[in-house]
PDB file of N, CA and C in Angstrom:
ATOM      1  N   GLN A 551     -14.254 -13.022   7.823  1.00 92.00           N
ATOM      2  CA  GLN A 551     -13.074 -12.711   8.605  1.00 92.00           C
ATOM      3  C   GLN A 551     -12.245 -11.650   7.882  1.00 92.00           C
ATOM      4  N   VAL A 552     -11.382 -10.998   8.648  1.00 96.00           N
ATOM      5  CA  VAL A 552     -10.541  -9.954   8.071  1.00 96.00           C
ATOM      6  C   VAL A 552      -9.508 -10.587   7.141  1.00 96.00           C
ATOM      7  N   GLN A 553      -9.421 -10.024   5.943  1.00 97.00           N
ATOM      8  CA  GLN A 553      -8.399 -10.462   4.987  1.00 97.00           C
ATOM      9  C   GLN A 553      -7.735  -9.249   4.367  1.00 97.00           C
ATOM     10  N   LEU A 554      -6.429  -9.336   4.209  1.00 98.00           N
ATOM     11  CA  LEU A 554      -5.628  -8.302   3.569  1.00 98.00           C
ATOM     12  C   LEU A 554      -4.749  -8.986   2.535  1.00 98.00           C
ATOM     13  N   VAL A 555      -4.840  -8.542   1.296  1.00 98.00           N
ATOM     14  CA  VAL A 555      -4.083  -9.183   0.218  1.00 98.00           C
ATOM     15  C   VAL A 555      -3.267  -8.131  -0.515  1.00 98.00           C
ATOM     16  N   GLU A 556      -1.958  -8.254  -0.408  1.00 98.00           N
ATOM     17  CA  GLU A 556      -1.048  -7.307  -1.038  1.00 98.00           C
ATOM     18  C   GLU A 556      -0.652  -7.780  -2.433  1.00 98.00           C
ATOM     19  N   SER A 557      -0.312  -6.815  -3.273  1.00 98.00           N
ATOM     20  CA  SER A 557       0.198  -7.114  -4.602  1.00 98.00           C
ATOM     21  C   SER A 557       1.027  -5.941  -5.089  1.00 98.00           C
ATOM     22  N   GLY A 558       1.737  -6.161  -6.195  1.00 98.00           N
ATOM     23  CA  GLY A 558       2.468  -5.072  -6.808  1.00 98.00           C
ATOM     24  C   GLY A 558       3.973  -5.104  -6.602  1.00 98.00           C
ATOM     25  N   GLY A 559       4.449  -6.026  -5.798  1.00 97.00           N
ATOM     26  CA  GLY A 559       5.885  -6.108  -5.585  1.00 97.00           C
ATOM     27  C   GLY A 559       6.607  -6.637  -6.811  1.00 97.00           C
ATOM     28  N   GLY A 560       7.937  -6.635  -6.735  1.00 97.00           N
ATOM     29  CA  GLY A 560       8.729  -7.141  -7.835  1.00 97.00           C
ATOM     30  C   GLY A 560      10.163  -6.694  -7.732  1.00 97.00           C
ATOM     31  N   LEU A 561      10.882  -6.903  -8.817  1.00 98.00           N
ATOM     32  CA  LEU A 561      12.288  -6.509  -8.913  1.00 98.00           C
ATOM     33  C   LEU A 561      12.372  -5.191  -9.661  1.00 98.00           C
ATOM     34  N   VAL A 562      13.073  -4.232  -9.098  1.00 98.00           N
ATOM     35  CA  VAL A 562      13.206  -2.918  -9.714  1.00 98.00           C
ATOM     36  C   VAL A 562      14.629  -2.424  -9.505  1.00 98.00           C
ATOM     37  N   GLN A 563      15.103  -1.650 -10.457  1.00 98.00           N
ATOM     38  CA  GLN A 563      16.439  -1.092 -10.346  1.00 98.00           C
ATOM     39  C   GLN A 563      16.458   0.091  -9.380  1.00 98.00           C
ATOM     40  N   PRO A 564      17.601   0.378  -8.782  1.00 98.00           N
ATOM     41  CA  PRO A 564      17.704   1.568  -7.932  1.00 98.00           C
ATOM     42  C   PRO A 564      17.267   2.816  -8.698  1.00 98.00           C
ATOM     43  N   GLY A 565      16.506   3.652  -8.009  1.00 98.00           N
ATOM     44  CA  GLY A 565      15.947   4.837  -8.636  1.00 98.00           C
ATOM     45  C   GLY A 565      14.594   4.625  -9.266  1.00 98.00           C
ATOM     46  N   GLY A 566      14.171   3.383  -9.347  1.00 98.00           N
ATOM     47  CA  GLY A 566      12.896   3.058  -9.966  1.00 98.00           C
ATOM     48  C   GLY A 566      11.714   3.247  -9.031  1.00 98.00           C
ATOM     49  N   SER A 567      10.536   2.881  -9.546  1.00 98.00           N
ATOM     50  CA  SER A 567       9.293   3.074  -8.797  1.00 98.00           C
ATOM     51  C   SER A 567       8.442   1.814  -8.828  1.00 98.00           C
ATOM     52  N   LEU A 568       7.649   1.663  -7.798  1.00 98.00           N
ATOM     53  CA  LEU A 568       6.647   0.610  -7.723  1.00 98.00           C
ATOM     54  C   LEU A 568       5.458   1.143  -6.951  1.00 98.00           C
ATOM     55  N   THR A 569       4.291   0.604  -7.252  1.00 98.00           N
ATOM     56  CA  THR A 569       3.095   0.908  -6.460  1.00 98.00           C
ATOM     57  C   THR A 569       2.527  -0.401  -5.922  1.00 98.00           C
ATOM     58  N   LEU A 570       2.442  -0.472  -4.619  1.00 98.00           N
ATOM     59  CA  LEU A 570       1.857  -1.623  -3.954  1.00 98.00           C
ATOM     60  C   LEU A 570       0.385  -1.365  -3.669  1.00 98.00           C
ATOM     61  N   SER A 571      -0.392  -2.434  -3.686  1.00 98.00           N
ATOM     62  CA  SER A 571      -1.805  -2.364  -3.348  1.00 98.00           C
ATOM     63  C   SER A 571      -2.114  -3.379  -2.264  1.00 98.00           C
ATOM     64  N   CYS A 572      -3.096  -3.047  -1.444  1.00 98.00           N
ATOM     65  CA  CYS A 572      -3.574  -3.979  -0.426  1.00 98.00           C
ATOM     66  C   CYS A 572      -5.101  -3.912  -0.438  1.00 98.00           C
ATOM     67  N   VAL A 573      -5.722  -5.003  -0.833  1.00 98.00           N
ATOM     68  CA  VAL A 573      -7.180  -5.076  -0.871  1.00 98.00           C
ATOM     69  C   VAL A 573      -7.667  -5.737   0.407  1.00 98.00           C
ATOM     70  N   ALA A 574      -8.618  -5.093   1.058  1.00 98.00           N
ATOM     71  CA  ALA A 574      -9.097  -5.557   2.360  1.00 98.00           C
ATOM     72  C   ALA A 574     -10.546  -6.030   2.285  1.00 98.00           C
ATOM     73  N   SER A 575     -10.889  -6.933   3.188  1.00 97.00           N
ATOM     74  CA  SER A 575     -12.271  -7.393   3.318  1.00 97.00           C
ATOM     75  C   SER A 575     -12.507  -7.888   4.736  1.00 97.00           C
ATOM     76  N   GLY A 576     -13.787  -8.004   5.102  1.00 96.00           N
ATOM     77  CA  GLY A 576     -14.123  -8.554   6.403  1.00 96.00           C
ATOM     78  C   GLY A 576     -14.303  -7.535   7.508  1.00 96.00           C
ATOM     79  N   PHE A 577     -14.187  -6.264   7.186  1.00 96.00           N
ATOM     80  CA  PHE A 577     -14.406  -5.205   8.165  1.00 96.00           C
ATOM     81  C   PHE A 577     -14.801  -3.945   7.412  1.00 96.00           C
ATOM     82  N   THR A 578     -15.254  -2.942   8.167  1.00 96.00           N
ATOM     83  CA  THR A 578     -15.679  -1.689   7.547  1.00 96.00           C
ATOM     84  C   THR A 578     -14.445  -0.849   7.253  1.00 96.00           C
ATOM     85  N   PHE A 579     -13.946  -1.033   6.048  1.00 97.00           N
ATOM     86  CA  PHE A 579     -12.645  -0.467   5.651  1.00 97.00           C
ATOM     87  C   PHE A 579     -12.556   1.032   5.928  1.00 97.00           C
ATOM     88  N   SER A 580     -13.611   1.754   5.633  1.00 97.00           N
ATOM     89  CA  SER A 580     -13.562   3.223   5.662  1.00 97.00           C
ATOM     90  C   SER A 580     -13.465   3.805   7.064  1.00 97.00           C
ATOM     91  N   THR A 581     -13.527   2.969   8.090  1.00 97.00           N
ATOM     92  CA  THR A 581     -13.501   3.498   9.450  1.00 97.00           C
ATOM     93  C   THR A 581     -12.203   3.223  10.193  1.00 97.00           C
ATOM     94  N   TYR A 582     -11.218   2.621   9.510  1.00 98.00           N
ATOM     95  CA  TYR A 582      -9.992   2.245  10.201  1.00 98.00           C
ATOM     96  C   TYR A 582      -8.736   2.827   9.560  1.00 98.00           C
ATOM     97  N   THR A 583      -7.769   3.136  10.435  1.00 98.00           N
ATOM     98  CA  THR A 583      -6.439   3.481   9.971  1.00 98.00           C
ATOM     99  C   THR A 583      -5.768   2.232   9.397  1.00 98.00           C
ATOM    100  N   LEU A 584      -5.053   2.405   8.311  1.00 98.00           N
ATOM    101  CA  LEU A 584      -4.315   1.315   7.685  1.00 98.00           C
ATOM    102  C   LEU A 584      -2.817   1.595   7.745  1.00 98.00           C
ATOM    103  N   TYR A 585      -2.034   0.525   7.796  1.00 98.00           N
ATOM    104  CA  TYR A 585      -0.591   0.632   7.953  1.00 98.00           C
ATOM    105  C   TYR A 585       0.131  -0.213   6.911  1.00 98.00           C
ATOM    106  N   TRP A 586       1.277   0.302   6.457  1.00 98.00           N
ATOM    107  CA  TRP A 586       2.228  -0.500   5.697  1.00 98.00           C
ATOM    108  C   TRP A 586       3.474  -0.700   6.563  1.00 98.00           C
ATOM    109  N   TYR A 587       3.884  -1.946   6.663  1.00 98.00           N
ATOM    110  CA  TYR A 587       5.124  -2.317   7.336  1.00 98.00           C
ATOM    111  C   TYR A 587       6.036  -2.983   6.309  1.00 98.00           C
ATOM    112  N   ARG A 588       7.303  -3.129   6.695  1.00 98.00           N
ATOM    113  CA  ARG A 588       8.213  -3.915   5.879  1.00 98.00           C
ATOM    114  C   ARG A 588       9.186  -4.673   6.769  1.00 98.00           C
ATOM    115  N   GLN A 589       9.645  -5.806   6.246  1.00 97.00           N
ATOM    116  CA  GLN A 589      10.613  -6.620   6.979  1.00 97.00           C
ATOM    117  C   GLN A 589      11.671  -7.113   6.019  1.00 97.00           C
ATOM    118  N   ALA A 590      12.898  -6.684   6.277  1.00 95.00           N
ATOM    119  CA  ALA A 590      14.036  -7.135   5.489  1.00 95.00           C
ATOM    120  C   ALA A 590      14.603  -8.406   6.118  1.00 95.00           C
ATOM    121  N   PRO A 591      15.313  -9.204   5.345  1.00 89.00           N
ATOM    122  CA  PRO A 591      15.874 -10.444   5.871  1.00 89.00           C
ATOM    123  C   PRO A 591      16.748 -10.195   7.100  1.00 89.00           C
ATOM    124  N   GLY A 592      16.482 -10.922   8.158  1.00 92.00           N
ATOM    125  CA  GLY A 592      17.278 -10.807   9.370  1.00 92.00           C
ATOM    126  C   GLY A 592      17.003  -9.572  10.207  1.00 92.00           C
ATOM    127  N   LYS A 593      15.985  -8.817   9.832  1.00 94.00           N
ATOM    128  CA  LYS A 593      15.676  -7.592  10.565  1.00 94.00           C
ATOM    129  C   LYS A 593      14.260  -7.644  11.105  1.00 94.00           C
ATOM    130  N   GLU A 594      13.972  -6.728  12.027  1.00 95.00           N
ATOM    131  CA  GLU A 594      12.636  -6.642  12.584  1.00 95.00           C
ATOM    132  C   GLU A 594      11.690  -5.966  11.600  1.00 95.00           C
ATOM    133  N   ARG A 595      10.407  -6.196  11.819  1.00 96.00           N
ATOM    134  CA  ARG A 595       9.397  -5.535  11.006  1.00 96.00           C
ATOM    135  C   ARG A 595       9.295  -4.075  11.423  1.00 96.00           C
ATOM    136  N   ASP A 596       9.350  -3.170  10.443  1.00 97.00           N
ATOM    137  CA  ASP A 596       9.323  -1.735  10.704  1.00 97.00           C
ATOM    138  C   ASP A 596       8.097  -1.093  10.080  1.00 97.00           C
ATOM    139  N   LEU A 597       7.558  -0.114  10.771  1.00 98.00           N
ATOM    140  CA  LEU A 597       6.457   0.660  10.229  1.00 98.00           C
ATOM    141  C   LEU A 597       6.978   1.595   9.141  1.00 98.00           C
ATOM    142  N   VAL A 598       6.325   1.567   7.997  1.00 98.00           N
ATOM    143  CA  VAL A 598       6.717   2.413   6.863  1.00 98.00           C
ATOM    144  C   VAL A 598       5.824   3.649   6.780  1.00 98.00           C
ATOM    145  N   ALA A 599       4.511   3.412   6.826  1.00 98.00           N
ATOM    146  CA  ALA A 599       3.569   4.520   6.651  1.00 98.00           C
ATOM    147  C   ALA A 599       2.215   4.133   7.212  1.00 98.00           C
ATOM    148  N   SER A 600       1.421   5.153   7.539  1.00 98.00           N
ATOM    149  CA  SER A 600       0.052   4.931   7.982  1.00 98.00           C
ATOM    150  C   SER A 600      -0.846   6.007   7.400  1.00 98.00           C
ATOM    151  N   ILE A 601      -2.134   5.683   7.339  1.00 98.00           N
ATOM    152  CA  ILE A 601      -3.114   6.626   6.804  1.00 98.00           C
ATOM    153  C   ILE A 601      -4.405   6.460   7.587  1.00 98.00           C
ATOM    154  N   THR A 602      -4.979   7.574   8.006  1.00 98.00           N
ATOM    155  CA  THR A 602      -6.210   7.525   8.787  1.00 98.00           C
ATOM    156  C   THR A 602      -7.410   7.161   7.918  1.00 98.00           C
ATOM    157  N   SER A 603      -8.544   6.969   8.557  1.00 97.00           N
ATOM    158  CA  SER A 603      -9.706   6.396   7.880  1.00 97.00           C
ATOM    159  C   SER A 603     -10.164   7.191   6.665  1.00 97.00           C
ATOM    160  N   THR A 604     -10.102   8.512   6.768  1.00 96.00           N
ATOM    161  CA  THR A 604     -10.542   9.342   5.637  1.00 96.00           C
ATOM    162  C   THR A 604      -9.396   9.707   4.707  1.00 96.00           C
ATOM    163  N   GLY A 605      -8.187   9.374   5.113  1.00 94.00           N
ATOM    164  CA  GLY A 605      -7.026   9.770   4.325  1.00 94.00           C
ATOM    165  C   GLY A 605      -6.527  11.167   4.642  1.00 94.00           C
ATOM    166  N   ALA A 606      -7.132  11.799   5.637  1.00 95.00           N
ATOM    167  CA  ALA A 606      -6.784  13.188   5.941  1.00 95.00           C
ATOM    168  C   ALA A 606      -5.398  13.323   6.560  1.00 95.00           C
ATOM    169  N   SER A 607      -4.937  12.257   7.203  1.00 97.00           N
ATOM    170  CA  SER A 607      -3.644  12.319   7.871  1.00 97.00           C
ATOM    171  C   SER A 607      -2.801  11.111   7.518  1.00 97.00           C
ATOM    172  N   THR A 608      -1.542  11.368   7.216  1.00 98.00           N
ATOM    173  CA  THR A 608      -0.591  10.299   6.908  1.00 98.00           C
ATOM    174  C   THR A 608       0.689  10.497   7.713  1.00 98.00           C
ATOM    175  N   ASN A 609       1.373   9.411   7.941  1.00 98.00           N
ATOM    176  CA  ASN A 609       2.659   9.464   8.622  1.00 98.00           C
ATOM    177  C   ASN A 609       3.635   8.518   7.951  1.00 98.00           C
ATOM    178  N   TYR A 610       4.914   8.875   8.003  1.00 98.00           N
ATOM    179  CA  TYR A 610       5.939   8.099   7.327  1.00 98.00           C
ATOM    180  C   TYR A 610       7.168   7.905   8.212  1.00 98.00           C
ATOM    181  N   ALA A 611       7.829   6.793   8.007  1.00 98.00           N
ATOM    182  CA  ALA A 611       9.134   6.617   8.615  1.00 98.00           C
ATOM    183  C   ALA A 611      10.101   7.619   7.993  1.00 98.00           C
ATOM    184  N   ASP A 612      11.060   8.067   8.781  1.00 98.00           N
ATOM    185  CA  ASP A 612      12.026   9.038   8.268  1.00 98.00           C
ATOM    186  C   ASP A 612      12.755   8.524   7.033  1.00 98.00           C
ATOM    187  N   SER A 613      12.975   7.239   6.993  1.00 97.00           N
ATOM    188  CA  SER A 613      13.751   6.653   5.904  1.00 97.00           C
ATOM    189  C   SER A 613      13.040   6.711   4.549  1.00 97.00           C
ATOM    190  N   VAL A 614      11.727   6.941   4.557  1.00 98.00           N
ATOM    191  CA  VAL A 614      10.983   6.950   3.289  1.00 98.00           C
ATOM    192  C   VAL A 614      10.307   8.293   3.000  1.00 98.00           C
ATOM    193  N   LYS A 615      10.410   9.233   3.923  1.00 98.00           N
ATOM    194  CA  LYS A 615       9.767  10.536   3.709  1.00 98.00           C
ATOM    195  C   LYS A 615      10.277  11.196   2.439  1.00 98.00           C
ATOM    196  N   GLY A 616       9.343  11.707   1.659  1.00 97.00           N
ATOM    197  CA  GLY A 616       9.695  12.367   0.418  1.00 97.00           C
ATOM    198  C   GLY A 616       9.820  11.423  -0.764  1.00 97.00           C
ATOM    199  N   ARG A 617       9.832  10.108  -0.493  1.00 98.00           N
ATOM    200  CA  ARG A 617       9.953   9.124  -1.577  1.00 98.00           C
ATOM    201  C   ARG A 617       8.705   8.241  -1.698  1.00 98.00           C
ATOM    202  N   PHE A 618       8.070   7.945  -0.579  1.00 98.00           N
ATOM    203  CA  PHE A 618       6.894   7.070  -0.569  1.00 98.00           C
ATOM    204  C   PHE A 618       5.639   7.890  -0.279  1.00 98.00           C
ATOM    205  N   THR A 619       4.531   7.452  -0.860  1.00 98.00           N
ATOM    206  CA  THR A 619       3.238   8.081  -0.600  1.00 98.00           C
ATOM    207  C   THR A 619       2.193   7.005  -0.347  1.00 98.00           C
ATOM    208  N   ILE A 620       1.524   7.103   0.791  1.00 98.00           N
ATOM    209  CA  ILE A 620       0.430   6.192   1.109  1.00 98.00           C
ATOM    210  C   ILE A 620      -0.881   6.874   0.763  1.00 98.00           C
ATOM    211  N   SER A 621      -1.803   6.098   0.218  1.00 98.00           N
ATOM    212  CA  SER A 621      -3.128   6.628  -0.129  1.00 98.00           C
ATOM    213  C   SER A 621      -4.135   5.497  -0.010  1.00 98.00           C
ATOM    214  N   ARG A 622      -5.403   5.860  -0.100  1.00 98.00           N
ATOM    215  CA  ARG A 622      -6.441   4.839   0.003  1.00 98.00           C
ATOM    216  C   ARG A 622      -7.630   5.214  -0.849  1.00 98.00           C
ATOM    217  N   ASP A 623      -8.377   4.200  -1.252  1.00 98.00           N
ATOM    218  CA  ASP A 623      -9.623   4.375  -1.977  1.00 98.00           C
ATOM    219  C   ASP A 623     -10.676   3.590  -1.204  1.00 98.00           C
ATOM    220  N   ASN A 624     -11.463   4.284  -0.420  1.00 98.00           N
ATOM    221  CA  ASN A 624     -12.433   3.597   0.435  1.00 98.00           C
ATOM    222  C   ASN A 624     -13.544   2.921  -0.373  1.00 98.00           C
ATOM    223  N   ALA A 625     -13.794   3.400  -1.570  1.00 98.00           N
ATOM    224  CA  ALA A 625     -14.797   2.767  -2.421  1.00 98.00           C
ATOM    225  C   ALA A 625     -14.320   1.395  -2.924  1.00 98.00           C
ATOM    226  N   LYS A 626     -13.000   1.227  -2.975  1.00 98.00           N
ATOM    227  CA  LYS A 626     -12.426  -0.034  -3.464  1.00 98.00           C
ATOM    228  C   LYS A 626     -11.815  -0.877  -2.349  1.00 98.00           C
ATOM    229  N   ASN A 627     -11.952  -0.425  -1.106  1.00 98.00           N
ATOM    230  CA  ASN A 627     -11.363  -1.135   0.030  1.00 98.00           C
ATOM    231  C   ASN A 627      -9.882  -1.420  -0.195  1.00 98.00           C
ATOM    232  N   THR A 628      -9.180  -0.433  -0.691  1.00 98.00           N
ATOM    233  CA  THR A 628      -7.786  -0.623  -1.082  1.00 98.00           C
ATOM    234  C   THR A 628      -6.906   0.497  -0.531  1.00 98.00           C
ATOM    235  N   VAL A 629      -5.741   0.104  -0.034  1.00 98.00           N
ATOM    236  CA  VAL A 629      -4.721   1.058   0.363  1.00 98.00           C
ATOM    237  C   VAL A 629      -3.505   0.841  -0.531  1.00 98.00           C
ATOM    238  N   TYR A 630      -2.854   1.936  -0.869  1.00 98.00           N
ATOM    239  CA  TYR A 630      -1.736   1.908  -1.807  1.00 98.00           C
ATOM    240  C   TYR A 630      -0.466   2.436  -1.148  1.00 98.00           C
ATOM    241  N   LEU A 631       0.658   2.024  -1.701  1.00 98.00           N
ATOM    242  CA  LEU A 631       1.937   2.601  -1.314  1.00 98.00           C
ATOM    243  C   LEU A 631       2.721   2.867  -2.600  1.00 98.00           C
ATOM    244  N   GLN A 632       2.792   4.136  -2.956  1.00 98.00           N
ATOM    245  CA  GLN A 632       3.575   4.544  -4.117  1.00 98.00           C
ATOM    246  C   GLN A 632       5.010   4.748  -3.650  1.00 98.00           C
ATOM    247  N   MET A 633       5.946   4.043  -4.280  1.00 98.00           N
ATOM    248  CA  MET A 633       7.342   4.097  -3.863  1.00 98.00           C
ATOM    249  C   MET A 633       8.190   4.600  -5.024  1.00 98.00           C
ATOM    250  N   ASN A 634       8.826   5.724  -4.815  1.00 98.00           N
ATOM    251  CA  ASN A 634       9.693   6.330  -5.835  1.00 98.00           C
ATOM    252  C   ASN A 634      11.130   6.373  -5.335  1.00 98.00           C
ATOM    253  N   SER A 635      12.042   6.600  -6.256  1.00 98.00           N
ATOM    254  CA  SER A 635      13.472   6.719  -5.919  1.00 98.00           C
ATOM    255  C   SER A 635      13.916   5.575  -5.034  1.00 98.00           C
ATOM    256  N   LEU A 636      13.571   4.378  -5.431  1.00 98.00           N
ATOM    257  CA  LEU A 636      13.853   3.208  -4.600  1.00 98.00           C
ATOM    258  C   LEU A 636      15.349   2.961  -4.458  1.00 98.00           C
ATOM    259  N   LYS A 637      15.721   2.483  -3.272  1.00 98.00           N
ATOM    260  CA  LYS A 637      17.110   2.209  -2.937  1.00 98.00           C
ATOM    261  C   LYS A 637      17.257   0.725  -2.579  1.00 98.00           C
ATOM    262  N   PRO A 638      18.453   0.197  -2.701  1.00 96.00           N
ATOM    263  CA  PRO A 638      18.646  -1.218  -2.315  1.00 96.00           C
ATOM    264  C   PRO A 638      18.185  -1.506  -0.878  1.00 96.00           C
ATOM    265  N   GLU A 639      18.328  -0.538  -0.002  1.00 96.00           N
ATOM    266  CA  GLU A 639      17.909  -0.752   1.385  1.00 96.00           C
ATOM    267  C   GLU A 639      16.397  -0.782   1.562  1.00 96.00           C
ATOM    268  N   ASP A 640      15.652  -0.509   0.514  1.00 97.00           N
ATOM    269  CA  ASP A 640      14.196  -0.652   0.568  1.00 97.00           C
ATOM    270  C   ASP A 640      13.765  -2.098   0.315  1.00 97.00           C
ATOM    271  N   THR A 641      14.705  -2.944  -0.029  1.00 97.00           N
ATOM    272  CA  THR A 641      14.395  -4.347  -0.273  1.00 97.00           C
ATOM    273  C   THR A 641      13.824  -4.998   0.985  1.00 97.00           C
ATOM    274  N   ALA A 642      12.633  -5.574   0.853  1.00 98.00           N
ATOM    275  CA  ALA A 642      11.936  -6.157   2.006  1.00 98.00           C
ATOM    276  C   ALA A 642      10.637  -6.787   1.536  1.00 98.00           C
ATOM    277  N   VAL A 643      10.002  -7.505   2.446  1.00 98.00           N
ATOM    278  CA  VAL A 643       8.612  -7.908   2.254  1.00 98.00           C
ATOM    279  C   VAL A 643       7.736  -6.807   2.845  1.00 98.00           C
ATOM    280  N   TYR A 644       6.825  -6.308   2.046  1.00 98.00           N
ATOM    281  CA  TYR A 644       5.940  -5.225   2.470  1.00 98.00           C
ATOM    282  C   TYR A 644       4.572  -5.815   2.800  1.00 98.00           C
ATOM    283  N   VAL A 645       4.084  -5.433   3.983  1.00 98.00           N
ATOM    284  CA  VAL A 645       2.868  -6.032   4.521  1.00 98.00           C
ATOM    285  C   VAL A 645       1.924  -4.930   4.975  1.00 98.00           C
ATOM    286  N   CYS A 646       0.640  -5.097   4.700  1.00 98.00           N
ATOM    287  CA  CYS A 646      -0.317  -4.133   5.241  1.00 98.00           C
ATOM    288  C   CYS A 646      -0.993  -4.708   6.484  1.00 98.00           C
ATOM    289  N   MET A 647      -1.467  -3.810   7.319  1.00 98.00           N
ATOM    290  CA  MET A 647      -1.994  -4.209   8.610  1.00 98.00           C
ATOM    291  C   MET A 647      -3.137  -3.296   9.004  1.00 98.00           C
ATOM    292  N   VAL A 648      -4.088  -3.867   9.741  1.00 98.00           N
ATOM    293  CA  VAL A 648      -5.183  -3.090  10.307  1.00 98.00           C
ATOM    294  C   VAL A 648      -5.432  -3.571  11.724  1.00 98.00           C
ATOM    295  N   ARG A 649      -5.766  -2.616  12.590  1.00 96.00           N
ATOM    296  CA  ARG A 649      -6.178  -2.970  13.960  1.00 96.00           C
ATOM    297  C   ARG A 649      -7.684  -2.736  14.059  1.00 96.00           C
ATOM    298  N   THR A 650      -8.408  -3.828  14.157  1.00 93.00           N
ATOM    299  CA  THR A 650      -9.847  -3.725  14.399  1.00 93.00           C
ATOM    300  C   THR A 650     -10.080  -4.242  15.814  1.00 93.00           C
ATOM    301  N   TRP A 651     -10.672  -5.405  15.931  1.00 87.00           N
ATOM    302  CA  TRP A 651     -10.787  -6.031  17.261  1.00 87.00           C
ATOM    303  C   TRP A 651      -9.542  -6.834  17.575  1.00 87.00           C
ATOM    304  N   GLY A 652      -8.608  -6.830  16.706  1.00 91.00           N
ATOM    305  CA  GLY A 652      -7.302  -7.447  16.853  1.00 91.00           C
ATOM    306  C   GLY A 652      -6.411  -6.879  15.773  1.00 91.00           C
ATOM    307  N   SER A 653      -5.166  -7.305  15.735  1.00 96.00           N
ATOM    308  CA  SER A 653      -4.260  -6.876  14.670  1.00 96.00           C
ATOM    309  C   SER A 653      -4.231  -7.929  13.577  1.00 96.00           C
ATOM    310  N   TYR A 654      -4.475  -7.478  12.341  1.00 97.00           N
ATOM    311  CA  TYR A 654      -4.527  -8.393  11.214  1.00 97.00           C
ATOM    312  C   TYR A 654      -3.490  -7.984  10.177  1.00 97.00           C
ATOM    313  N   TRP A 655      -2.799  -8.994   9.652  1.00 97.00           N
ATOM    314  CA  TRP A 655      -1.707  -8.769   8.717  1.00 97.00           C
ATOM    315  C   TRP A 655      -1.968  -9.542   7.431  1.00 97.00           C
ATOM    316  N   GLY A 656      -1.548  -8.948   6.320  1.00 98.00           N
ATOM    317  CA  GLY A 656      -1.532  -9.686   5.082  1.00 98.00           C
ATOM    318  C   GLY A 656      -0.314 -10.594   5.029  1.00 98.00           C
ATOM    319  N   LYS A 657      -0.164 -11.314   3.913  1.00 97.00           N
ATOM    320  CA  LYS A 657       0.993 -12.194   3.764  1.00 97.00           C
ATOM    321  C   LYS A 657       2.192 -11.459   3.192  1.00 97.00           C
ATOM    322  N   GLY A 658       1.954 -10.306   2.613  1.00 97.00           N
ATOM    323  CA  GLY A 658       3.043  -9.487   2.125  1.00 97.00           C
ATOM    324  C   GLY A 658       3.363  -9.683   0.655  1.00 97.00           C
ATOM    325  N   THR A 659       4.119  -8.717   0.138  1.00 98.00           N
ATOM    326  CA  THR A 659       4.604  -8.771  -1.234  1.00 98.00           C
ATOM    327  C   THR A 659       6.084  -8.375  -1.237  1.00 98.00           C
ATOM    328  N   GLN A 660       6.879  -9.135  -1.986  1.00 98.00           N
ATOM    329  CA  GLN A 660       8.332  -8.924  -1.964  1.00 98.00           C
ATOM    330  C   GLN A 660       8.720  -7.773  -2.899  1.00 98.00           C
ATOM    331  N   VAL A 661       9.520  -6.874  -2.375  1.00 98.00           N
ATOM    332  CA  VAL A 661      10.107  -5.797  -3.172  1.00 98.00           C
ATOM    333  C   VAL A 661      11.623  -5.970  -3.124  1.00 98.00           C
ATOM    334  N   THR A 662      12.220  -6.077  -4.298  1.00 98.00           N
ATOM    335  CA  THR A 662      13.671  -6.212  -4.397  1.00 98.00           C
ATOM    336  C   THR A 662      14.216  -5.096  -5.264  1.00 98.00           C
ATOM    337  N   VAL A 663      15.126  -4.324  -4.688  1.00 98.00           N
ATOM    338  CA  VAL A 663      15.742  -3.211  -5.407  1.00 98.00           C
ATOM    339  C   VAL A 663      17.201  -3.573  -5.660  1.00 98.00           C
ATOM    340  N   SER A 664      17.503  -3.819  -6.919  1.00 97.00           N
ATOM    341  CA  SER A 664      18.840  -4.294  -7.262  1.00 97.00           C
ATOM    342  C   SER A 664      19.120  -4.020  -8.727  1.00 97.00           C
ATOM    343  N   SER A 665      20.379  -3.767  -9.024  1.00 95.00           N
ATOM    344  CA  SER A 665      20.786  -3.584 -10.417  1.00 95.00           C
ATOM    345  C   SER A 665      21.292  -4.901 -10.995  1.00 95.00           C
TER     346      SER A 665
END
């Protein structure tokens, strides 16, 4: 079955950096677009970034453009989210997602940006 396991979250000071990872299994990773979403307490889940199957095309939410970078390693079945210049408003649970024959979500990793 499809599984997505995120890691790399934690507590970081404003202006700091983190790199999230999402390891996937149960489907042909190299043929699907992957997505990172985030959900802050009391808010809806928002799309942060996406990357096409080969990595040739990426898209970002306006709020993270220029600060976050999505990438993937198809040999490792892993998608990454490099987050720089973090702000308190980036605090959220970050979740990766794939649409194959359905939509599959990981359990997420908590990112807290606070001094």
